[in-house]
Amino acid sequence: MINRRLAVFAAGVLAGGSVLFAQPAAASPPQSPQSPQSPQSPRGEKRAVAEGYGGAVSTVDLDAGRAALETLRRGGNAMDAAVAAAATLGVTEPYSAGLAGGGFIVYYDARHRKVHTIDGRETAPRAMTASSLEGVPFEEAVTSGLSAGVPGSVAQWEFALRRFGTISLARALRPAIEVAAKGFTVDQTFHDQTAANAGRFKDFTSTAELYLPGGSPPPVGSTFRNPDLAETYRRLGRSGGDWLYGGPLGAEIVATVKRPPVVPGSARRVRPGLMEPSDLAAYRVVERPATKVTYKGMDVYGMAPPSSGGSTVGEALNILEALPEVGPHEYLEASRLAFADRGRYVGDVPGVPLAELLSDGFAGERACLIGERAMAHPAAPGNPDGAYGPCEAAPPARATPTPAEGPETTHLVVTDRWGNVVAYNITIESTGGNGIVVPGRGFLLNNELTDFTFGPAPGDPNLPGPGKRPRSSMAPTIVLSGGRPLLALGSPGGSTIITTVLQILVNRWELGMTLPEAVAAPRATQRNTAQTQAEAGFVDRYGAELTARGHAFAPSPEIGAATAVEFLGGGRLRAVAEPTRRGGGSALVVSERR
Ligand code: GLU
């Protein structure tokens, strides 16, 4: 267990460091053209940590990282580069992200020193009701037209570029078009994800044709091209989002959702979707106020509902701040409590008590429940009613279980020479989305609507509804100190996204780790479940101590795939990706020298 005074000292050093951060407008002079390679990073090699100036990019994938870096080097800003990277991930990480998915952007606007968020979450069709998923076996919903939400990504890209960017959608799509047309090298992760999906991909003519050429997953080291997607992106660039939202591409999506192209003779039962062209035409991106908590003098900004990312990370941080000491036990317990409240109160519904969930008073009441031993399972939700007693146990209430969520999506961080910062989660939900490629268009549909509670569950804030957005766990996060960026981070991993972000912050600010150490450290995830899922390294390190205090662990091979950028002061940036998880990520900087 770490003594809080030491932790505060460490944070003070860190916060002090941020004072050195240069004025955003003068953070770095325009970069002279130079080779994208650095001595430590010959072309073709990914590295997990990069330090330098003038902008930084952290992604799971080198091609996407390069798309962002080249956009920055050509004078684009962080938002331009983030859209370029996201579109490229739709090519190289097509099972995690794509134009038919959705996502959340948290953005720091350096000029106005303000944090914005952009909600591009998928929505339920208007025909969907609270009982539409009742009785549907989860596995059947995963591969179905029924689970496909109205896509948000294209609208989000257009909105983000118009509101904060400097280039057109057509321009932002260019690097992705090039990768799709020329091809990328199949790595182990792409191969394994294809193989893991082969059982369902083979049941759809369009998906089998694209991702199982010759009947099997493309071999590692081969070049994978997606000319259909290249053409789709070209048309999108020319015609804009209207081609999808109410236009011919939208009609094709609706046709695919309603009559999935099931291979003749397949025994698979594929439920059709409820989506209509009018649902696509009605789709709207929403700019929302960010969630904000103050933690050790730093301001932590996150994504508000329909994501539970900002509220749950924020509440857990507040709980930790209310405790005299913080170590792995407190991390797990704070997370357990925050998840109990997430399940009970957070969804795409009016009246989420967000301010109370993020209040110090509520956190104090919740923190009082944390003792020497692990709490009894399940933790009941608290009562965020504004009346908080000193160390009063929360009244007994029914606990809401944390439903299963898919383990995949992707996150990227981009910063630019002006000091703007983008933290961006983009997803199609399951690895491989709903498994159905829109014929001739080169992209998979999402199955985001499986993030709803299937029910029956009266009073659950996350039941489906017409035009509703399923509750997310995505937690793109930006931390400011003195109004200037200090850290931006996020991760994939369904509901483990929240604990991965929280654990990295705890590692960094409570356990005194550097950011690369904080990202690489073994993870554990407690989401108000009887057992805490944990990577072997976490159990090796803390298992004996925590088991003696009543924690129980279940092994998890790998949790999350984080990306982060830290501002070191004086305009210096440290981009950090995973050294090993999901095959390792890619950290890049615009220039290694000032
Ligand atoms: N559907 C998930 C969410 O919105 C993200 C995808 C994943 O990582 O599983 O929370």
Coordinates of C-alpha atoms and ligand atoms in Angstrom, one line a residue:
M1 CA 0.0 0.0 0.0
I2 CA 1.3 3.4 -0.9
N3 CA 1.3 6.2 1.6
R4 CA -0.9 9.0 0.4
R5 CA 1.6 11.7 1.4
L6 CA 4.2 10.1 -0.9
A7 CA 1.7 9.9 -3.6
V8 CA 0.8 13.5 -3.2
F9 CA 4.4 14.4 -3.4
A10 CA 4.8 12.5 -6.6
A11 CA 1.7 14.2 -8.1
G12 CA 3.0 17.6 -7.0
V13 CA 6.2 17.0 -9.0
L14 CA 4.1 16.0 -11.9
A15 CA 1.7 18.9 -11.7
G16 CA 4.7 21.2 -11.2
G17 CA 6.1 19.8 -14.4
S18 CA 3.1 20.9 -16.4
V19 CA 3.8 24.5 -15.5
L20 CA 6.7 24.3 -17.9
F21 CA 4.3 23.5 -20.7
A22 CA 4.8 26.2 -23.4
Q23 CA 2.0 28.4 -24.7
P24 CA -0.1 26.3 -27.1
A25 CA 0.4 28.7 -30.0
A26 CA 4.1 28.7 -29.5
A27 CA 4.6 25.1 -28.4
S28 CA 6.7 24.3 -31.4
P29 CA 7.7 26.1 -34.6
P30 CA 6.4 24.7 -37.8
Q31 CA 8.4 21.6 -38.6
S32 CA 10.6 21.4 -41.6
P33 CA 9.8 18.5 -43.9
Q34 CA 11.8 15.5 -42.8
S35 CA 11.8 11.7 -43.1
P36 CA 9.1 10.1 -41.1
Q37 CA 11.6 7.6 -39.8
S38 CA 13.7 8.2 -36.8
P39 CA 16.9 6.4 -36.0
Q40 CA 15.1 4.3 -33.4
S41 CA 12.2 3.6 -35.7
P42 CA 13.1 2.3 -39.1
R43 CA 10.1 2.2 -41.4
G44 CA 8.1 -0.9 -40.8
E45 CA 8.9 -1.1 -37.1
K46 CA 6.4 -0.3 -34.3
R47 CA 7.6 1.2 -31.1
A48 CA 5.7 1.7 -27.9
V49 CA 7.3 4.9 -26.7
A50 CA 8.3 8.0 -28.6
E51 CA 9.4 11.4 -27.3
G52 CA 9.7 14.7 -29.2
Y53 CA 8.0 17.9 -30.3
G54 CA 5.5 19.4 -32.6
G55 CA 2.8 16.7 -32.2
A56 CA 2.4 13.1 -31.2
V57 CA 0.3 10.1 -32.2
S58 CA -0.5 6.9 -30.2
T59 CA -2.5 4.2 -31.9
V60 CA -2.7 0.4 -32.0
D61 CA -1.5 0.4 -35.6
L62 CA 1.5 1.8 -37.4
D63 CA -0.3 2.5 -40.7
A64 CA -3.0 4.5 -38.8
G65 CA -0.3 6.2 -36.8
R66 CA 1.5 7.2 -40.0
A67 CA -1.7 8.5 -41.6
A68 CA -2.0 10.8 -38.6
L69 CA 1.6 11.8 -38.6
E70 CA 1.6 12.6 -42.3
T71 CA -1.5 14.7 -41.8
L72 CA 0.2 16.7 -39.0
R73 CA 3.4 17.1 -41.1
R74 CA 1.4 18.6 -44.0
G75 CA 0.0 21.2 -41.7
G76 CA -3.2 19.5 -40.5
N77 CA -4.3 19.8 -36.9
A78 CA -5.0 17.1 -34.3
M79 CA -8.6 16.7 -35.4
D80 CA -7.6 16.3 -39.1
A81 CA -5.0 13.7 -38.1
A82 CA -7.4 11.8 -35.8
V83 CA -10.0 11.4 -38.5
A84 CA -7.3 10.3 -41.0
A85 CA -6.1 7.7 -38.4
A86 CA -9.6 6.5 -37.6
A87 CA -10.4 6.0 -41.3
T88 CA -7.2 4.1 -41.7
L89 CA -8.0 1.9 -38.7
G90 CA -11.2 1.1 -40.6
V91 CA -8.9 -0.6 -43.2
T92 CA -6.2 -2.1 -41.0
E93 CA -8.2 -2.8 -37.9
P94 CA -11.6 -3.4 -39.6
Y95 CA -12.8 -5.8 -36.9
S96 CA -12.5 -3.0 -34.2
A97 CA -13.4 0.2 -36.1
G98 CA -15.0 1.4 -39.3
L99 CA -17.2 3.8 -41.1
A100 CA -20.3 1.9 -40.0
G101 CA -19.5 2.1 -36.3
G102 CA -19.6 4.9 -33.8
G103 CA -17.4 6.5 -31.2
F104 CA -16.6 9.3 -28.8
I105 CA -14.1 12.2 -29.1
V106 CA -12.8 14.2 -26.2
Y107 CA -11.0 17.3 -27.6
Y108 CA -8.9 20.0 -26.0
D109 CA -9.1 23.2 -28.0
A110 CA -5.8 25.0 -27.2
R111 CA -6.8 28.4 -28.5
H112 CA -9.8 28.6 -26.3
R113 CA -8.4 26.3 -23.6
K114 CA -11.6 24.4 -23.6
V115 CA -12.6 20.7 -23.6
H116 CA -15.3 19.6 -25.9
T117 CA -16.8 16.2 -26.6
I118 CA -18.4 14.8 -29.7
D119 CA -20.9 11.9 -29.4
G120 CA -21.0 9.8 -32.5
R121 CA -22.6 6.8 -30.8
E122 CA -24.8 4.5 -32.9
T123 CA -28.5 4.7 -32.2
A124 CA -31.4 2.3 -32.1
P125 CA -33.9 2.4 -35.0
R126 CA -37.1 4.1 -34.2
A127 CA -38.9 0.8 -34.3
M128 CA -36.9 -0.6 -31.4
T129 CA -38.6 -0.8 -28.0
A130 CA -37.7 -1.9 -24.5
S131 CA -38.7 -5.5 -25.3
S132 CA -37.1 -5.8 -28.8
L133 CA -34.1 -7.7 -27.4
E134 CA -36.0 -9.6 -24.7
G135 CA -35.5 -13.4 -25.1
V136 CA -33.0 -13.0 -27.9
P137 CA -30.0 -15.2 -27.0
F138 CA -27.0 -13.0 -26.7
E139 CA -24.9 -15.0 -29.1
E140 CA -27.7 -14.8 -31.7
A141 CA -27.9 -11.0 -31.3
V142 CA -24.1 -10.7 -31.8
T143 CA -24.4 -11.9 -35.4
S144 CA -27.6 -10.3 -36.6
G145 CA -29.1 -7.4 -38.4
L146 CA -31.1 -6.7 -35.3
S147 CA -28.0 -5.5 -33.3
A148 CA -26.8 -3.1 -36.0
G149 CA -27.2 0.5 -34.8
V150 CA -27.5 3.5 -37.1
P151 CA -23.8 4.2 -37.8
G152 CA -22.3 7.4 -36.3
S153 CA -18.7 7.5 -37.5
V154 CA -19.1 9.2 -40.8
A155 CA -21.3 11.9 -39.4
Q156 CA -18.9 12.3 -36.5
W157 CA -15.9 12.6 -38.9
E158 CA -17.7 15.3 -40.9
F159 CA -18.8 17.1 -37.8
A160 CA -15.4 17.0 -36.1
L161 CA -13.7 18.3 -39.3
R162 CA -16.2 21.1 -39.8
R163 CA -16.2 22.2 -36.2
F164 CA -12.5 21.8 -35.2
G165 CA -10.5 20.6 -38.3
T166 CA -9.0 22.4 -41.2
I167 CA -9.3 19.8 -44.1
S168 CA -12.2 18.2 -46.0
L169 CA -13.4 14.7 -45.5
A170 CA -12.1 13.8 -48.9
R171 CA -8.6 14.9 -47.9
A172 CA -8.8 13.2 -44.5
L173 CA -9.8 9.9 -46.2
R174 CA -6.8 10.0 -48.6
P175 CA -4.3 8.0 -46.5
A176 CA -6.9 5.4 -45.7
I177 CA -7.8 5.1 -49.4
E178 CA -4.2 4.6 -50.2
V179 CA -3.7 1.8 -47.6
A180 CA -7.0 0.1 -48.7
A181 CA -6.0 0.2 -52.4
K182 CA -2.3 -0.7 -52.1
G183 CA -2.8 -3.0 -49.2
F184 CA -1.2 -3.6 -45.8
T185 CA 0.8 -6.4 -44.3
V186 CA -1.3 -9.0 -42.4
D187 CA 0.1 -9.3 -38.9
Q188 CA -0.6 -11.9 -36.3
T189 CA -3.4 -9.9 -34.6
F190 CA -5.3 -9.5 -37.9
H191 CA -4.8 -13.1 -38.8
D192 CA -5.9 -14.3 -35.4
Q193 CA -9.0 -12.1 -35.3
T194 CA -10.0 -13.3 -38.7
A195 CA -9.5 -16.9 -37.7
A196 CA -11.5 -16.4 -34.5
N197 CA -14.4 -15.0 -36.6
A198 CA -14.1 -17.5 -39.5
G199 CA -17.0 -19.6 -38.1
R200 CA -19.5 -16.8 -38.7
F201 CA -17.7 -14.9 -41.6
K202 CA -18.1 -18.0 -43.7
D203 CA -21.9 -17.8 -43.3
F204 CA -22.2 -14.5 -45.2
T205 CA -21.3 -14.4 -48.9
S206 CA -19.9 -10.8 -48.7
T207 CA -17.8 -11.4 -45.6
A208 CA -16.4 -14.7 -46.8
E209 CA -15.4 -13.2 -50.1
L210 CA -13.6 -10.3 -48.4
Y211 CA -12.0 -11.8 -45.3
L212 CA -11.7 -15.5 -46.1
P213 CA -10.2 -15.4 -49.6
G214 CA -9.9 -18.9 -50.9
G215 CA -11.8 -20.1 -47.8
S216 CA -9.3 -19.2 -45.1
P217 CA -7.9 -16.3 -43.2
P218 CA -5.2 -14.4 -45.0
P219 CA -1.7 -15.6 -43.9
V220 CA 0.6 -13.5 -41.7
G221 CA 2.9 -11.5 -43.9
S222 CA 0.6 -11.4 -46.9
T223 CA -0.6 -8.2 -48.4
F224 CA -4.3 -7.5 -47.8
R225 CA -6.1 -5.1 -50.1
N226 CA -9.7 -3.8 -49.9
P227 CA -10.5 -2.1 -53.2
D228 CA -14.2 -2.0 -52.4
L229 CA -13.5 0.0 -49.2
A230 CA -11.1 2.3 -51.2
E231 CA -13.9 3.0 -53.6
T232 CA -16.4 3.5 -50.8
Y233 CA -14.1 6.1 -49.1
R234 CA -13.6 7.8 -52.5
R235 CA -17.3 8.1 -53.0
L236 CA -17.8 9.3 -49.4
G237 CA -15.1 11.9 -50.0
R238 CA -16.8 13.1 -53.2
S239 CA -20.5 13.0 -52.0
G240 CA -20.1 13.5 -48.3
G241 CA -22.1 11.9 -45.5
D242 CA -25.4 12.4 -47.3
W243 CA -24.5 9.4 -49.5
L244 CA -24.9 7.4 -46.3
Y245 CA -27.5 9.3 -44.2
G246 CA -30.6 9.1 -46.4
G247 CA -28.7 8.3 -49.6
P248 CA -27.9 5.2 -51.7
L249 CA -25.2 3.8 -49.4
G250 CA -27.7 4.1 -46.5
A251 CA -30.2 2.2 -48.6
E252 CA -27.6 -0.6 -49.1
I253 CA -26.9 -0.7 -45.4
V254 CA -30.7 -1.0 -44.7
A255 CA -31.0 -3.8 -47.3
T256 CA -28.1 -5.7 -45.7
V257 CA -29.5 -5.3 -42.2
K258 CA -33.0 -6.5 -43.3
R259 CA -31.8 -9.3 -45.5
P260 CA -28.4 -10.3 -44.5
P261 CA -26.5 -12.1 -47.3
V262 CA -26.5 -15.5 -45.7
V263 CA -24.7 -18.2 -47.6
P264 CA -27.4 -20.6 -49.2
G265 CA -27.7 -23.7 -47.1
S266 CA -26.2 -22.1 -43.9
A267 CA -27.8 -23.4 -40.7
R268 CA -27.3 -20.0 -39.0
R269 CA -30.3 -18.2 -37.8
V270 CA -29.8 -14.5 -38.6
R271 CA -32.4 -12.1 -37.2
P272 CA -33.1 -9.2 -39.5
G273 CA -32.8 -5.6 -38.3
L274 CA -35.4 -2.9 -37.7
M275 CA -33.4 -0.1 -39.4
E276 CA -35.1 2.1 -42.0
P277 CA -33.7 4.7 -44.4
S278 CA -35.5 7.3 -42.2
D279 CA -33.4 6.2 -39.2
L280 CA -30.3 7.0 -41.1
A281 CA -31.6 10.4 -42.3
A282 CA -32.5 11.2 -38.7
Y283 CA -29.0 10.5 -37.2
R284 CA -27.4 13.4 -35.4
V285 CA -24.0 13.9 -33.8
V286 CA -24.2 15.5 -30.4
E287 CA -21.7 17.9 -28.8
R288 CA -22.0 17.4 -25.1
P289 CA -20.4 19.0 -22.0
A290 CA -17.5 16.9 -20.8
T291 CA -17.6 15.3 -17.4
K292 CA -15.0 16.8 -15.1
V293 CA -13.6 15.9 -11.7
T294 CA -10.7 17.5 -9.9
Y295 CA -8.2 15.1 -8.7
K296 CA -5.1 16.1 -6.8
G297 CA -5.3 19.5 -8.3
M298 CA -5.7 18.2 -11.9
D299 CA -8.8 18.4 -13.9
V300 CA -9.9 15.1 -15.4
Y301 CA -12.3 15.4 -18.4
G302 CA -14.2 12.5 -19.8
M303 CA -17.2 11.4 -21.9
A304 CA -20.7 12.0 -20.5
P305 CA -23.7 9.7 -21.1
P306 CA -24.6 7.8 -23.2
S307 CA -21.1 6.7 -22.2
S308 CA -20.5 5.7 -18.6
G309 CA -16.8 6.3 -19.1
G310 CA -16.5 9.8 -17.7
S311 CA -18.8 9.3 -14.8
T312 CA -17.4 6.0 -13.7
V313 CA -13.7 6.9 -14.0
G314 CA -14.5 10.3 -12.3
E315 CA -16.5 8.8 -9.4
A316 CA -13.8 6.2 -8.7
L317 CA -11.1 8.9 -8.7
N318 CA -13.2 11.0 -6.3
I319 CA -13.6 8.0 -4.0
L320 CA -9.9 7.3 -4.1
E321 CA -9.2 11.0 -3.2
A322 CA -11.4 10.6 -0.2
L323 CA -9.3 7.8 1.2
P324 CA -6.3 8.2 3.5
E325 CA -4.2 5.7 1.5
V326 CA -4.4 4.2 -2.0
G327 CA -3.1 0.9 -3.2
P328 CA -4.4 -2.0 -5.3
H329 CA -7.1 -2.9 -2.7
E330 CA -8.5 0.6 -2.8
Y331 CA -8.3 0.7 -6.6
L332 CA -10.4 -2.4 -6.8
E333 CA -12.9 -1.3 -4.2
A334 CA -13.4 2.2 -5.6
S335 CA -14.0 0.6 -9.0
R336 CA -16.5 -1.9 -7.6
L337 CA -18.6 0.9 -6.0
A338 CA -18.4 3.1 -9.1
F339 CA -19.6 0.2 -11.3
A340 CA -22.5 -0.4 -8.9
D341 CA -23.6 3.2 -9.4
R342 CA -23.0 3.0 -13.2
G343 CA -25.3 0.0 -13.5
R344 CA -28.1 1.7 -11.5
Y345 CA -28.0 5.2 -12.8
V346 CA -26.2 5.7 -16.1
G347 CA -27.7 5.3 -19.5
D348 CA -29.1 7.3 -22.4
V349 CA -32.1 8.5 -20.3
P350 CA -33.1 11.9 -19.0
G351 CA -32.2 12.6 -15.4
V352 CA -28.9 10.8 -15.0
P353 CA -27.7 12.3 -11.6
L354 CA -24.4 13.1 -13.2
A355 CA -23.4 16.1 -11.0
E356 CA -24.2 14.1 -7.8
L357 CA -22.4 11.0 -9.1
L358 CA -19.3 13.2 -9.6
S359 CA -19.7 15.1 -6.4
D360 CA -17.2 15.0 -3.5
G361 CA -20.1 14.5 -1.1
F362 CA -21.3 11.4 -2.8
A363 CA -17.7 10.1 -3.1
G364 CA -17.1 10.6 0.6
E365 CA -20.2 8.6 1.4
R366 CA -19.1 5.8 -0.9
A367 CA -15.5 5.8 0.3
C368 CA -16.7 5.1 3.8
L369 CA -17.8 1.7 2.7
I370 CA -14.2 0.7 1.9
G371 CA -12.6 -1.2 4.7
E372 CA -9.6 -3.4 5.3
R373 CA -11.4 -6.3 3.6
A374 CA -13.0 -6.7 0.2
M375 CA -16.7 -5.7 0.2
A376 CA -19.3 -8.4 0.0
H377 CA -20.5 -9.1 -3.5
P378 CA -22.4 -7.4 -5.1
A379 CA -21.9 -3.9 -3.9
A380 CA -25.3 -2.1 -3.9
P381 CA -25.6 1.3 -5.6
G382 CA -25.5 4.4 -3.5
N383 CA -27.9 7.2 -3.2
P384 CA -26.7 10.2 -5.1
D385 CA -29.4 12.5 -3.7
G386 CA -27.4 15.4 -2.5
A387 CA -27.8 14.6 1.2
Y388 CA -24.6 12.9 2.3
G389 CA -23.8 11.9 5.8
P390 CA -20.4 11.4 7.2
C391 CA -19.5 7.8 6.8
E392 CA -23.1 6.5 6.5
A393 CA -23.5 3.2 4.8
A394 CA -25.5 3.5 1.6
P395 CA -29.1 2.2 2.1
P396 CA -29.6 -1.3 0.9
A397 CA -30.6 -1.2 -2.8
R398 CA -30.8 -3.7 -5.5
A399 CA -27.5 -4.3 -7.3
T400 CA -27.4 -4.2 -11.1
P401 CA -25.1 -6.7 -12.6
T402 CA -22.5 -5.5 -15.1
P403 CA -23.5 -7.2 -18.3
A404 CA -21.0 -8.8 -20.6
E405 CA -19.6 -6.5 -23.3
G406 CA -17.3 -7.3 -26.1
P407 CA -13.6 -6.9 -25.5
E408 CA -12.7 -4.9 -28.6
T409 CA -12.7 -1.5 -30.1
T410 CA -9.8 0.9 -30.5
H411 CA -8.5 4.2 -29.1
L412 CA -6.1 6.8 -30.4
V413 CA -4.5 10.0 -29.1
V414 CA -3.3 12.8 -31.4
T415 CA -1.7 16.1 -30.4
D416 CA -0.5 18.9 -32.7
R417 CA 2.0 21.7 -32.7
W418 CA -0.6 24.1 -31.5
G419 CA -1.3 22.1 -28.4
N420 CA -4.7 20.7 -29.5
V421 CA -5.4 17.2 -28.2
V422 CA -7.8 14.5 -29.4
A423 CA -8.6 11.3 -27.4
Y424 CA -10.9 9.2 -29.6
N425 CA -12.5 5.8 -29.1
I426 CA -14.0 4.3 -32.2
T427 CA -15.7 0.9 -32.4
I428 CA -18.0 -1.5 -34.2
E429 CA -18.5 -3.3 -30.8
S430 CA -17.6 -7.0 -31.1
T431 CA -14.4 -8.0 -32.8
G432 CA -15.8 -8.2 -36.3
G433 CA -18.9 -6.2 -35.5
N434 CA -22.0 -8.2 -36.5
G435 CA -19.9 -10.2 -39.0
I436 CA -21.8 -8.9 -42.0
V437 CA -20.0 -6.9 -44.8
V438 CA -22.2 -4.7 -46.9
P439 CA -21.9 -6.4 -50.3
G440 CA -19.4 -4.7 -52.6
R441 CA -18.6 -1.9 -50.1
G442 CA -15.8 -3.4 -48.1
F443 CA -16.9 -2.7 -44.6
L444 CA -18.5 -4.6 -41.7
L445 CA -21.6 -3.4 -39.8
N446 CA -21.6 -2.8 -36.1
N447 CA -23.5 -4.8 -33.5
E448 CA -23.5 -2.0 -31.0
L449 CA -27.1 -2.5 -29.9
T450 CA -25.9 -5.6 -28.0
D451 CA -24.6 -3.0 -25.4
F452 CA -28.3 -2.5 -24.4
T453 CA -29.6 -4.5 -21.4
F454 CA -31.7 -7.2 -23.1
G455 CA -34.3 -7.3 -20.3
P456 CA -36.7 -7.8 -18.9
A457 CA -35.2 -5.3 -16.4
P458 CA -37.8 -2.8 -15.2
G459 CA -36.2 0.5 -14.3
D460 CA -32.8 -0.3 -15.9
P461 CA -31.6 2.9 -17.6
N462 CA -30.0 0.9 -20.4
L463 CA -33.0 -0.9 -21.9
P464 CA -33.4 -0.3 -25.7
G465 CA -35.8 2.3 -26.9
P466 CA -36.6 4.2 -30.2
G467 CA -33.6 6.3 -31.2
K468 CA -31.8 5.5 -28.0
R469 CA -28.0 5.1 -27.8
P470 CA -26.8 2.1 -25.9
R471 CA -24.7 2.8 -22.8
S472 CA -21.0 2.7 -23.5
S473 CA -17.9 2.3 -21.4
M474 CA -15.7 4.1 -23.8
A475 CA -13.6 6.6 -21.8
P476 CA -11.4 8.9 -23.9
T477 CA -9.9 11.0 -21.2
I478 CA -7.9 14.3 -21.1
V479 CA -6.2 15.6 -18.0
L480 CA -5.4 19.3 -17.6
S481 CA -3.3 21.0 -15.0
G482 CA -3.6 24.8 -14.7
G483 CA -5.8 24.7 -17.8
R484 CA -3.1 23.1 -20.0
P485 CA -2.9 19.5 -21.1
L486 CA -1.0 17.1 -19.0
L487 CA -2.1 13.6 -20.2
A488 CA -4.6 12.1 -22.7
L489 CA -5.4 8.4 -22.7
G490 CA -7.9 5.7 -23.4
S491 CA -8.3 2.0 -24.3
P492 CA -10.5 -0.6 -25.9
G493 CA -12.0 -3.4 -23.9
G494 CA -15.8 -3.1 -23.3
S495 CA -16.5 -2.3 -19.7
T496 CA -12.8 -3.0 -18.9
I497 CA -12.0 0.3 -20.7
I498 CA -13.1 2.1 -17.5
T499 CA -10.8 0.1 -15.2
T500 CA -7.9 0.3 -17.7
V501 CA -8.1 4.1 -17.8
L502 CA -8.5 4.3 -14.0
Q503 CA -5.7 1.8 -13.3
I504 CA -3.3 3.8 -15.5
L505 CA -4.1 7.0 -13.7
V506 CA -3.7 5.2 -10.3
N507 CA -0.4 3.7 -11.5
R508 CA 0.8 7.1 -12.6
W509 CA -0.4 9.3 -9.7
E510 CA -0.7 6.9 -6.8
L511 CA 1.9 4.3 -7.4
G512 CA 4.6 6.6 -8.8
M513 CA 5.1 4.9 -12.1
T514 CA 6.2 6.6 -15.3
L515 CA 3.6 6.6 -18.1
P516 CA 5.2 3.8 -20.0
E517 CA 5.4 1.8 -16.8
A518 CA 1.8 2.7 -16.0
V519 CA 0.6 1.4 -19.4
A520 CA 2.7 -1.7 -19.4
A521 CA 1.9 -2.7 -15.8
P522 CA -0.2 -5.9 -15.3
R523 CA -3.9 -5.1 -15.1
A524 CA -6.9 -6.1 -13.0
T525 CA -10.5 -5.2 -13.6
Q526 CA -13.2 -5.1 -10.8
R527 CA -16.6 -4.3 -12.2
N528 CA -18.9 -5.2 -9.3
T529 CA -18.3 -8.9 -10.1
A530 CA -17.7 -11.7 -7.5
Q531 CA -14.2 -12.2 -8.9
T532 CA -11.7 -9.7 -10.1
Q533 CA -10.4 -10.5 -13.6
A534 CA -6.7 -10.1 -13.6
E535 CA -3.7 -10.7 -15.8
A536 CA -1.2 -13.2 -14.4
G537 CA 1.3 -10.5 -13.6
F538 CA -1.1 -8.6 -11.4
V539 CA -1.9 -11.8 -9.4
D540 CA 1.8 -12.6 -9.1
R541 CA 2.5 -9.1 -7.8
Y542 CA -0.5 -8.5 -5.5
G543 CA -2.5 -11.7 -5.4
A544 CA -1.3 -13.0 -2.0
E545 CA -1.8 -9.7 -0.2
L546 CA -5.2 -9.1 -1.8
T547 CA -6.5 -12.7 -1.4
A548 CA -5.7 -12.4 2.3
R549 CA -8.0 -9.3 2.3
G550 CA -10.9 -11.2 0.7
H551 CA -10.4 -10.6 -3.0
A552 CA -10.9 -13.5 -5.4
F553 CA -9.3 -13.5 -8.9
A554 CA -10.2 -15.0 -12.2
P555 CA -7.4 -15.1 -14.8
S556 CA -7.7 -12.9 -17.9
P557 CA -5.0 -13.3 -20.6
E558 CA -5.0 -9.7 -21.6
I559 CA -7.0 -6.5 -20.6
G560 CA -7.2 -3.5 -22.8
A561 CA -4.8 -1.9 -25.4
A562 CA -4.1 1.6 -24.1
T563 CA -2.8 4.6 -26.0
A564 CA -1.7 7.8 -24.3
V565 CA 0.3 11.0 -24.7
E566 CA 1.9 12.9 -21.8
F567 CA 3.0 16.6 -21.9
L568 CA 6.4 16.7 -20.2
G569 CA 6.8 20.5 -20.2
G570 CA 8.7 22.8 -22.5
G571 CA 6.7 21.4 -25.5
R572 CA 8.1 18.0 -25.0
L573 CA 5.7 15.1 -25.6
R574 CA 5.8 11.4 -24.7
A575 CA 3.6 9.2 -26.8
V576 CA 3.0 5.8 -25.2
A577 CA 1.4 2.6 -26.6
E578 CA 1.3 -1.0 -25.5
P579 CA 4.6 -2.8 -25.6
T580 CA 3.0 -6.2 -26.0
R581 CA -0.8 -6.3 -25.6
R582 CA -2.7 -6.9 -28.8
G583 CA 0.6 -7.3 -30.7
G584 CA 1.9 -3.9 -29.4
G585 CA 0.9 -0.4 -30.4
S586 CA 2.5 2.5 -32.2
A587 CA 3.9 5.7 -30.7
L588 CA 5.1 8.4 -33.0
V589 CA 6.2 12.1 -32.7
V590 CA 6.4 14.7 -35.4
S591 CA 10.0 15.6 -34.6
E592 CA 12.5 14.1 -32.1
R593 CA 14.2 17.5 -31.8
R594 CA 12.7 20.8 -31.1
Ligands
GLU1 N1 -19.3 -1.4 -27.2 C1 -18.3 -1.0 -26.3 C2 -18.7 0.2 -25.5 O1 -19.2 1.1 -26.1 C3 -17.0 -0.7 -27.0 C4 -16.5 -1.9 -27.7 C5 -15.7 -2.7 -26.8 O2 -14.6 -2.3 -26.5 O3 -16.1 -3.7 -26.4 O4 -18.4 0.3 -24.4

